[in-house]
mmCIF file of C-alpha atoms and ligand atoms in Angstrom:
data_model
loop_
_atom_site.group_PDB
_atom_site.id
_atom_site.type_symbol
_atom_site.label_atom_id
_atom_site.label_comp_id
_atom_site.label_asym_id
_atom_site.label_seq_id
_atom_site.Cartn_x
_atom_site.Cartn_y
_atom_site.Cartn_z
ATOM 1 C CA MET Y 222 22.093 -10.035 -3.737
ATOM 2 C CA ILE Y 223 21.578 -11.277 -0.179
ATOM 3 C CA CYS Y 224 18.275 -9.664 0.654
ATOM 4 C CA THR Y 225 17.179 -7.997 3.865
ATOM 5 C CA LEU Y 226 15.005 -5.353 2.220
ATOM 6 C CA CYS Y 227 11.825 -6.061 4.147
ATOM 7 C CA PRO Y 228 11.194 -6.866 7.818
ATOM 8 C CA ARG Y 229 11.253 -10.604 7.100
ATOM 9 C CA HIS Y 230 15.031 -10.212 6.785
ATOM 10 C CA CYS Y 231 15.361 -13.531 4.949
ATOM 11 C CA ALA Y 232 19.018 -12.958 4.004
ATOM 12 C CA ALA Y 233 18.093 -15.031 0.962
ATOM 13 C CA VAL Y 234 19.912 -15.131 -2.338
ATOM 14 C CA ARG Y 235 18.118 -13.210 -5.074
ATOM 15 C CA GLU Y 236 19.256 -13.351 -8.687
ATOM 16 C CA ALA Y 237 17.907 -11.092 -11.440
ATOM 17 C CA ASP Y 238 15.190 -13.545 -12.475
ATOM 18 C CA GLY Y 239 14.294 -15.372 -9.267
ATOM 19 C CA GLY Y 240 14.828 -15.550 -5.536
ATOM 20 C CA GLN Y 241 14.808 -17.942 -2.601
ATOM 21 C CA GLY Y 242 13.297 -15.518 -0.097
ATOM 22 C CA TYR Y 243 9.817 -15.402 1.386
ATOM 23 C CA CYS Y 244 8.610 -13.203 -1.509
ATOM 24 C CA ARG Y 245 10.179 -15.586 -4.086
ATOM 25 C CA MET Y 246 11.061 -12.631 -6.324
ATOM 26 C CA GLY Y 247 14.271 -11.836 -8.183
ATOM 27 C CA THR Y 248 15.922 -8.446 -8.163
ATOM 28 C CA GLN Y 249 14.688 -7.311 -11.565
ATOM 29 C CA ALA Y 250 11.315 -5.598 -11.220
ATOM 30 C CA VAL Y 251 8.215 -7.546 -12.272
ATOM 31 C CA VAL Y 252 5.318 -5.293 -13.200
ATOM 32 C CA ALA Y 253 1.665 -6.377 -13.361
ATOM 33 C CA ARG Y 254 -0.093 -3.170 -14.339
ATOM 34 C CA VAL Y 255 0.888 0.324 -15.403
ATOM 35 C CA ALA Y 256 -2.056 2.672 -15.859
ATOM 36 C CA PRO Y 257 -3.855 5.739 -14.534
ATOM 37 C CA HIS Y 258 -5.972 4.719 -11.540
ATOM 38 C CA LEU Y 259 -9.088 6.674 -10.591
ATOM 39 C CA TRP Y 260 -10.182 4.889 -7.421
ATOM 40 C CA GLU Y 261 -7.661 6.102 -4.894
ATOM 41 C CA GLU Y 262 -8.562 8.840 -2.397
ATOM 42 C CA PRO Y 263 -9.680 12.054 -4.196
ATOM 43 C CA CYS Y 264 -6.534 13.902 -3.045
ATOM 44 C CA ILE Y 265 -4.475 11.203 -4.816
ATOM 45 C CA SER Y 266 -6.568 10.337 -7.894
ATOM 46 C CA GLY Y 267 -7.901 13.803 -8.704
ATOM 47 C CA THR Y 268 -9.574 13.988 -12.108
ATOM 48 C CA ARG Y 269 -6.822 12.521 -14.288
ATOM 49 C CA GLY Y 270 -5.856 9.619 -12.091
ATOM 50 C CA SER Y 271 -2.855 8.420 -10.165
ATOM 51 C CA GLY Y 272 -0.192 6.855 -12.368
ATOM 52 C CA THR Y 273 0.055 3.442 -10.755
ATOM 53 C CA VAL Y 274 2.781 0.880 -11.230
ATOM 54 C CA PHE Y 275 1.664 -2.393 -9.616
ATOM 55 C CA PHE Y 276 4.546 -4.712 -8.794
ATOM 56 C CA SER Y 277 4.248 -8.490 -8.652
ATOM 57 C CA GLY Y 278 5.010 -10.490 -5.543
ATOM 58 C CA CYS Y 279 4.655 -9.227 -1.990
ATOM 59 C CA PRO Y 280 6.807 -9.679 1.116
ATOM 60 C CA LEU Y 281 3.716 -9.478 3.352
ATOM 61 C CA GLY Y 282 1.298 -11.692 1.426
ATOM 62 C CA CYS Y 283 -2.022 -11.222 3.242
ATOM 63 C CA ALA Y 284 -4.316 -14.251 2.949
ATOM 64 C CA TYR Y 285 -7.259 -12.090 1.809
ATOM 65 C CA CYS Y 286 -5.301 -9.941 -0.676
ATOM 66 C CA GLN Y 287 -7.613 -8.478 -3.321
ATOM 67 C CA ASN Y 288 -4.748 -8.605 -5.820
ATOM 68 C CA HIS Y 289 -4.064 -12.289 -5.199
ATOM 69 C CA SER Y 290 -3.084 -13.048 -8.804
ATOM 70 C CA ILE Y 291 -0.102 -10.712 -8.585
ATOM 71 C CA SER Y 292 0.797 -10.778 -4.881
ATOM 72 C CA HIS Y 293 0.653 -14.586 -4.464
ATOM 73 C CA GLU Y 294 0.707 -15.977 -8.000
ATOM 74 C CA ARG Y 295 3.279 -13.371 -9.059
ATOM 75 C CA GLN Y 296 1.815 -12.702 -12.505
ATOM 76 C CA GLY Y 297 3.510 -9.936 -14.405
ATOM 77 C CA LYS Y 298 6.292 -8.982 -16.762
ATOM 78 C CA ARG Y 299 9.954 -8.689 -15.840
ATOM 79 C CA VAL Y 300 11.413 -5.337 -16.899
ATOM 80 C CA THR Y 301 14.863 -3.788 -16.863
ATOM 81 C CA ASP Y 302 15.442 -0.621 -14.862
ATOM 82 C CA GLU Y 303 15.564 1.301 -18.157
ATOM 83 C CA GLU Y 304 12.211 -0.150 -19.193
ATOM 84 C CA LEU Y 305 10.761 0.748 -15.804
ATOM 85 C CA ALA Y 306 12.010 4.322 -16.213
ATOM 86 C CA ALA Y 307 10.352 4.465 -19.648
ATOM 87 C CA LEU Y 308 7.064 3.166 -18.203
ATOM 88 C CA ILE Y 309 7.181 5.914 -15.577
ATOM 89 C CA GLU Y 310 7.884 8.535 -18.240
ATOM 90 C CA ASN Y 311 5.014 7.294 -20.431
ATOM 91 C CA LEU Y 312 2.602 7.435 -17.488
ATOM 92 C CA GLU Y 313 3.696 10.956 -16.682
ATOM 93 C CA GLN Y 314 3.142 11.998 -20.289
ATOM 94 C CA ALA Y 315 -0.421 10.612 -20.058
ATOM 95 C CA GLY Y 316 -1.135 13.493 -17.652
ATOM 96 C CA VAL Y 317 -1.493 11.681 -14.332
ATOM 97 C CA HIS Y 318 -1.249 13.672 -11.101
ATOM 98 C CA ASN Y 319 1.467 11.511 -9.554
ATOM 99 C CA ILE Y 320 3.429 8.297 -10.018
ATOM 100 C CA SER Y 321 2.433 5.650 -7.487
ATOM 101 C CA PHE Y 322 4.535 2.572 -6.761
ATOM 102 C CA VAL Y 323 2.236 -0.149 -5.439
ATOM 103 C CA THR Y 324 3.926 -2.830 -3.296
ATOM 104 C CA GLY Y 325 7.451 -2.012 -4.405
ATOM 105 C CA THR Y 326 9.366 -2.917 -1.233
ATOM 106 C CA HIS Y 327 11.116 -5.964 -2.687
ATOM 107 C CA PHE Y 328 12.197 -3.928 -5.751
ATOM 108 C CA VAL Y 329 13.512 -0.797 -4.033
ATOM 109 C CA PRO Y 330 16.969 -0.854 -5.695
ATOM 110 C CA ALA Y 331 15.407 -1.230 -9.172
ATOM 111 C CA ILE Y 332 12.880 1.536 -8.496
ATOM 112 C CA LEU Y 333 15.534 3.924 -7.201
ATOM 113 C CA HIS Y 334 17.666 3.239 -10.278
ATOM 114 C CA ALA Y 335 14.667 3.881 -12.539
ATOM 115 C CA LEU Y 336 13.999 7.160 -10.706
ATOM 116 C CA ALA Y 337 17.627 8.138 -11.226
ATOM 117 C CA LEU Y 338 17.111 7.548 -14.964
ATOM 118 C CA HIS Y 339 13.830 9.448 -15.033
ATOM 119 C CA ARG Y 340 12.648 11.526 -12.101
ATOM 120 C CA PRO Y 341 9.036 12.602 -12.824
ATOM 121 C CA ALA Y 342 8.030 16.215 -12.281
ATOM 122 C CA VAL Y 343 4.848 15.084 -10.512
ATOM 123 C CA PRO Y 344 4.932 13.726 -6.916
ATOM 124 C CA THR Y 345 5.976 10.149 -6.261
ATOM 125 C CA VAL Y 346 3.761 7.935 -4.064
ATOM 126 C CA TRP Y 347 4.776 4.843 -2.063
ATOM 127 C CA ASN Y 348 1.681 2.650 -1.709
ATOM 128 C CA THR Y 349 2.477 -0.042 0.840
ATOM 129 C CA GLY Y 350 0.986 -2.549 3.235
ATOM 130 C CA GLY Y 351 2.946 -0.764 5.934
ATOM 131 C CA TYR Y 352 5.314 -3.669 6.564
ATOM 132 C CA GLU Y 353 8.529 -1.740 5.924
ATOM 133 C CA SER Y 354 11.895 -1.729 7.637
ATOM 134 C CA LEU Y 355 13.349 1.560 8.823
ATOM 135 C CA GLU Y 356 16.530 0.825 6.835
ATOM 136 C CA THR Y 357 14.586 0.538 3.581
ATOM 137 C CA LEU Y 358 12.610 3.686 4.351
ATOM 138 C CA GLU Y 359 15.933 5.428 4.792
ATOM 139 C CA LEU Y 360 16.823 4.384 1.225
ATOM 140 C CA LEU Y 361 13.553 5.950 -0.004
ATOM 141 C CA LYS Y 362 14.085 9.225 1.833
ATOM 142 C CA GLY Y 363 14.169 12.149 -0.606
ATOM 143 C CA HIS Y 364 12.775 10.024 -3.454
ATOM 144 C CA ILE Y 365 9.186 9.665 -2.242
ATOM 145 C CA ASP Y 366 6.867 12.636 -1.743
ATOM 146 C CA ILE Y 367 3.754 10.849 -0.500
ATOM 147 C CA TYR Y 368 3.514 7.718 1.617
ATOM 148 C CA LEU Y 369 0.288 5.725 1.443
ATOM 149 C CA PRO Y 370 0.711 2.987 4.071
ATOM 150 C CA ASP Y 371 -1.891 0.610 5.410
ATOM 151 C CA LEU Y 372 -2.223 0.147 9.137
ATOM 152 C CA LYS Y 373 -4.092 -3.142 9.108
ATOM 153 C CA HIS Y 374 -4.396 -4.382 12.680
ATOM 154 C CA VAL Y 375 -2.926 -4.173 16.144
ATOM 155 C CA SER Y 376 -3.477 -7.745 17.300
ATOM 156 C CA SER Y 377 -0.472 -10.007 16.851
ATOM 157 C CA ARG Y 378 -2.916 -12.909 16.481
ATOM 158 C CA LEU Y 379 -4.489 -11.219 13.446
ATOM 159 C CA GLY Y 380 -1.013 -10.435 12.136
ATOM 160 C CA LYS Y 381 -0.126 -14.113 12.389
ATOM 161 C CA VAL Y 382 -3.381 -15.518 11.008
ATOM 162 C CA LEU Y 383 -3.884 -13.043 8.166
ATOM 163 C CA CYS Y 384 -0.321 -12.146 7.117
ATOM 164 C CA ASN Y 385 1.974 -14.642 8.822
ATOM 165 C CA ALA Y 386 3.518 -11.622 10.517
ATOM 166 C CA PRO Y 387 2.798 -11.488 14.259
ATOM 167 C CA ASP Y 388 5.104 -8.453 14.443
ATOM 168 C CA TYR Y 389 3.007 -6.575 11.863
ATOM 169 C CA PHE Y 390 1.789 -3.815 14.169
ATOM 170 C CA ASP Y 391 5.135 -3.143 15.848
ATOM 171 C CA VAL Y 392 6.819 -2.925 12.443
ATOM 172 C CA ALA Y 393 4.115 -0.952 10.636
ATOM 173 C CA SER Y 394 3.530 1.552 13.437
ATOM 174 C CA ALA Y 395 7.262 2.341 13.626
ATOM 175 C CA ALA Y 396 7.397 2.603 9.825
ATOM 176 C CA ILE Y 397 4.468 5.041 9.737
ATOM 177 C CA LEU Y 398 6.110 7.297 12.313
ATOM 178 C CA GLU Y 399 9.235 7.352 10.124
ATOM 179 C CA MET Y 400 7.131 8.142 7.026
ATOM 180 C CA LEU Y 401 5.497 11.044 8.875
ATOM 181 C CA ARG Y 402 8.917 12.244 9.968
ATOM 182 C CA GLN Y 403 10.150 12.218 6.359
ATOM 183 C CA THR Y 404 7.159 13.939 4.763
ATOM 184 C CA GLY Y 405 6.024 16.292 7.531
ATOM 185 C CA ALA Y 406 2.505 17.713 7.549
ATOM 186 C CA PRO Y 407 0.375 17.268 4.414
ATOM 187 C CA VAL Y 408 0.826 19.895 1.690
ATOM 188 C CA TYR Y 409 -2.018 20.335 -0.804
ATOM 189 C CA ALA Y 410 -2.218 22.107 -4.156
ATOM 190 C CA GLU Y 411 -4.976 24.676 -4.659
ATOM 191 C CA ASN Y 412 -7.073 22.016 -6.395
ATOM 192 C CA GLY Y 413 -6.947 19.791 -3.311
ATOM 193 C CA LEU Y 414 -4.418 17.284 -4.633
ATOM 194 C CA LEU Y 415 -1.812 16.090 -2.184
ATOM 195 C CA LEU Y 416 1.724 17.199 -3.061
ATOM 196 C CA ARG Y 417 3.490 15.829 -0.002
ATOM 197 C CA GLY Y 418 2.511 13.954 3.135
ATOM 198 C CA THR Y 419 1.474 10.617 4.585
ATOM 199 C CA VAL Y 420 -2.043 9.181 4.302
ATOM 200 C CA ILE Y 421 -2.752 6.230 6.582
ATOM 201 C CA ARG Y 422 -5.173 3.658 5.205
ATOM 202 C CA HIS Y 423 -7.234 1.243 7.226
ATOM 203 C CA LEU Y 424 -9.367 -1.446 5.606
ATOM 204 C CA VAL Y 425 -12.201 -2.533 7.887
ATOM 205 C CA LEU Y 426 -12.282 -6.342 8.020
ATOM 206 C CA PRO Y 427 -15.294 -8.548 8.826
ATOM 207 C CA GLY Y 428 -15.641 -9.284 12.522
ATOM 208 C CA CYS Y 429 -12.628 -7.119 13.394
ATOM 209 C CA THR Y 430 -14.079 -3.743 14.384
ATOM 210 C CA GLY Y 431 -12.690 -4.075 17.913
ATOM 211 C CA ASP Y 432 -9.219 -4.196 16.424
ATOM 212 C CA SER Y 433 -10.043 -1.297 14.061
ATOM 213 C CA ILE Y 434 -10.844 0.777 17.157
ATOM 214 C CA ARG Y 435 -7.392 -0.026 18.546
ATOM 215 C CA VAL Y 436 -5.806 1.039 15.243
ATOM 216 C CA LEU Y 437 -7.626 4.377 15.356
ATOM 217 C CA ASP Y 438 -6.769 4.920 19.029
ATOM 218 C CA TRP Y 439 -3.083 4.493 18.194
ATOM 219 C CA ILE Y 440 -3.345 6.928 15.286
ATOM 220 C CA ALA Y 441 -5.055 9.515 17.507
ATOM 221 C CA GLU Y 442 -2.443 9.143 20.214
ATOM 222 C CA LYS Y 443 0.727 8.998 18.107
ATOM 223 C CA THR Y 444 0.229 10.966 14.886
ATOM 224 C CA PRO Y 445 -0.481 14.669 14.208
ATOM 225 C CA PRO Y 446 -4.208 15.494 14.042
ATOM 226 C CA GLU Y 447 -4.017 16.724 10.442
ATOM 227 C CA THR Y 448 -2.835 13.291 9.228
ATOM 228 C CA PRO Y 449 -5.405 12.018 6.701
ATOM 229 C CA VAL Y 450 -6.812 8.634 7.713
ATOM 230 C CA SER Y 451 -8.593 6.791 4.932
ATOM 231 C CA ILE Y 452 -11.148 4.318 6.283
ATOM 232 C CA MET Y 453 -11.887 1.793 3.560
ATOM 233 C CA ARG Y 454 -14.960 -0.397 3.271
ATOM 234 C CA GLN Y 455 -14.290 -2.327 0.052
ATOM 235 C CA TYR Y 456 -13.143 -5.595 1.598
ATOM 236 C CA THR Y 457 -14.125 -8.308 -0.885
ATOM 237 C CA PRO Y 458 -13.830 -12.018 -0.022
ATOM 238 C CA ILE Y 459 -11.729 -14.070 -2.413
ATOM 239 C CA PRO Y 460 -11.998 -17.853 -2.934
ATOM 240 C CA GLU Y 461 -8.289 -18.346 -2.249
ATOM 241 C CA CYS Y 462 -8.611 -17.110 1.356
ATOM 242 C CA ALA Y 463 -9.259 -19.991 3.746
ATOM 243 C CA VAL Y 464 -9.308 -17.952 6.975
ATOM 244 C CA LYS Y 465 -12.539 -18.534 8.878
ATOM 245 C CA GLY Y 466 -14.713 -15.415 9.168
ATOM 246 C CA MET Y 467 -13.234 -13.713 6.107
ATOM 247 C CA GLU Y 468 -15.789 -15.111 3.666
ATOM 248 C CA ARG Y 469 -18.186 -12.158 3.834
ATOM 249 C CA ARG Y 470 -18.172 -8.426 3.168
ATOM 250 C CA ILE Y 471 -18.392 -6.061 6.111
ATOM 251 C CA THR Y 472 -21.805 -4.803 7.218
ATOM 252 C CA ASP Y 473 -22.937 -1.177 7.232
ATOM 253 C CA ALA Y 474 -23.013 -1.308 11.040
ATOM 254 C CA GLU Y 475 -19.376 -2.430 11.180
ATOM 255 C CA TYR Y 476 -18.220 0.370 8.902
ATOM 256 C CA ASP Y 477 -20.323 2.982 10.689
ATOM 257 C CA ARG Y 478 -18.968 1.938 14.088
ATOM 258 C CA VAL Y 479 -15.376 2.457 12.920
ATOM 259 C CA VAL Y 480 -16.111 5.791 11.217
ATOM 260 C CA GLU Y 481 -18.029 7.085 14.241
ATOM 261 C CA HIS Y 482 -15.071 6.244 16.453
ATOM 262 C CA ALA Y 483 -12.682 8.051 14.093
ATOM 263 C CA LEU Y 484 -14.881 11.146 14.156
ATOM 264 C CA ALA Y 485 -15.221 10.990 17.952
ATOM 265 C CA LEU Y 486 -11.423 10.948 18.181
ATOM 266 C CA GLY Y 487 -11.233 14.034 15.944
ATOM 267 C CA LEU Y 488 -9.261 12.269 13.224
ATOM 268 C CA ASN Y 489 -8.985 13.763 9.737
ATOM 269 C CA ALA Y 490 -11.008 10.843 8.389
ATOM 270 C CA LEU Y 491 -11.600 10.151 4.709
ATOM 271 C CA THR Y 492 -14.565 7.839 4.259
ATOM 272 C CA GLN Y 493 -16.042 5.828 1.389
ATOM 273 C CA GLU Y 494 -19.593 5.802 0.107
ATOM 274 C CA LYS Y 495 -21.199 2.370 0.124
ATOM 275 C CA GLU Y 496 -21.788 2.515 -3.643
ATOM 276 C CA SER Y 497 -18.097 3.038 -4.315
ATOM 277 C CA ALA Y 498 -17.292 0.054 -2.125
ATOM 278 C CA GLU Y 499 -19.534 -2.150 -4.203
ATOM 279 C CA THR Y 500 -17.627 -1.312 -7.354
ATOM 280 C CA SER Y 501 -14.847 -3.740 -8.147
ATOM 281 C CA PHE Y 502 -11.557 -2.231 -7.040
ATOM 282 C CA ILE Y 503 -9.608 -5.140 -8.413
ATOM 283 C CA PRO Y 504 -7.809 -3.781 -11.474
ATOM 284 C CA ASP Y 505 -7.249 -5.657 -14.672
ATOM 285 C CA PHE Y 506 -3.601 -6.602 -14.545
ATOM 286 C CA ASN Y 507 -2.475 -5.863 -18.061
ATOM 287 C CA MET Y 508 1.226 -6.775 -18.194
ATOM 288 C CA ARG Y 509 2.159 -10.210 -19.420
HETATM 289 S S1 SF4 H 61 12.157 -8.625 0.120
HETATM 290 FE FE1 SF4 H 61 11.745 -10.816 -0.198
HETATM 291 S S2 SF4 H 61 13.752 -11.844 -0.103
HETATM 292 FE FE2 SF4 H 61 14.003 -9.755 0.709
HETATM 293 S S3 SF4 H 61 13.819 -9.976 2.928
HETATM 294 FE FE3 SF4 H 61 11.764 -9.472 2.143
HETATM 295 S S4 SF4 H 61 10.723 -11.438 1.699
HETATM 296 FE FE4 SF4 H 61 12.935 -11.832 1.988
#
């Protein structure tokens, strides 16, 4: 295929087993981990976990990515659409609350085919860095119940330095408005689990609280007040990231400043305890 699936619009040739585009991935899905995941937001993980399918490769490729071994080094196992459908079915049978596709943008056709082969009875979740084109979101419409996008930063300088995407905010903010349009207001089960809706995630980065404030101001101005906004504190420096200033965790004061601003704006903020942030959130990628 000639690929324009993500906002990089490479128009690159992608064969089943390899590609020439920015993400370097072929069209056949490459999966790094398939397992119940207990460390998402409580309305997503519940007690039995979110059934996560982590895909290898990433069209955004943030320099500080916590999942560097799969997003940059592209570790994982290539699977057919039928095998992907079977993995989804097995996860569902394990009793998870939902099936969550993590960084699946570059494999949308394979994922949609797998969902046509096996559509789970539990909600489907699209866990994304937020860098999505409106055309690709249109393809997902009706197939995804819950969107879980990041909104990382407003500054085009940060977009350039951290993700090589100076247009990150323009693209991600438009994508989030489309996600909200597709899902509507959040719908919860009696046990508090999310059945449908869009949860915006924001990871507080070291030295970047001023930009976090701008992110929250945009959310308050442009999205409905009931929209859950998950403010994450688990940023963990990785040796592969050479960007100056990113070599430390965030401080308590930085996190508190961002949370206090979210509360002052009246956002439906989901926050993280410090202890949970000190736990390793980097999963063991188990597919080879
Ligand atoms: S998905 Fe990959 S090949 Fe396709 S446009 Fe994006 S970076 Fe390029």
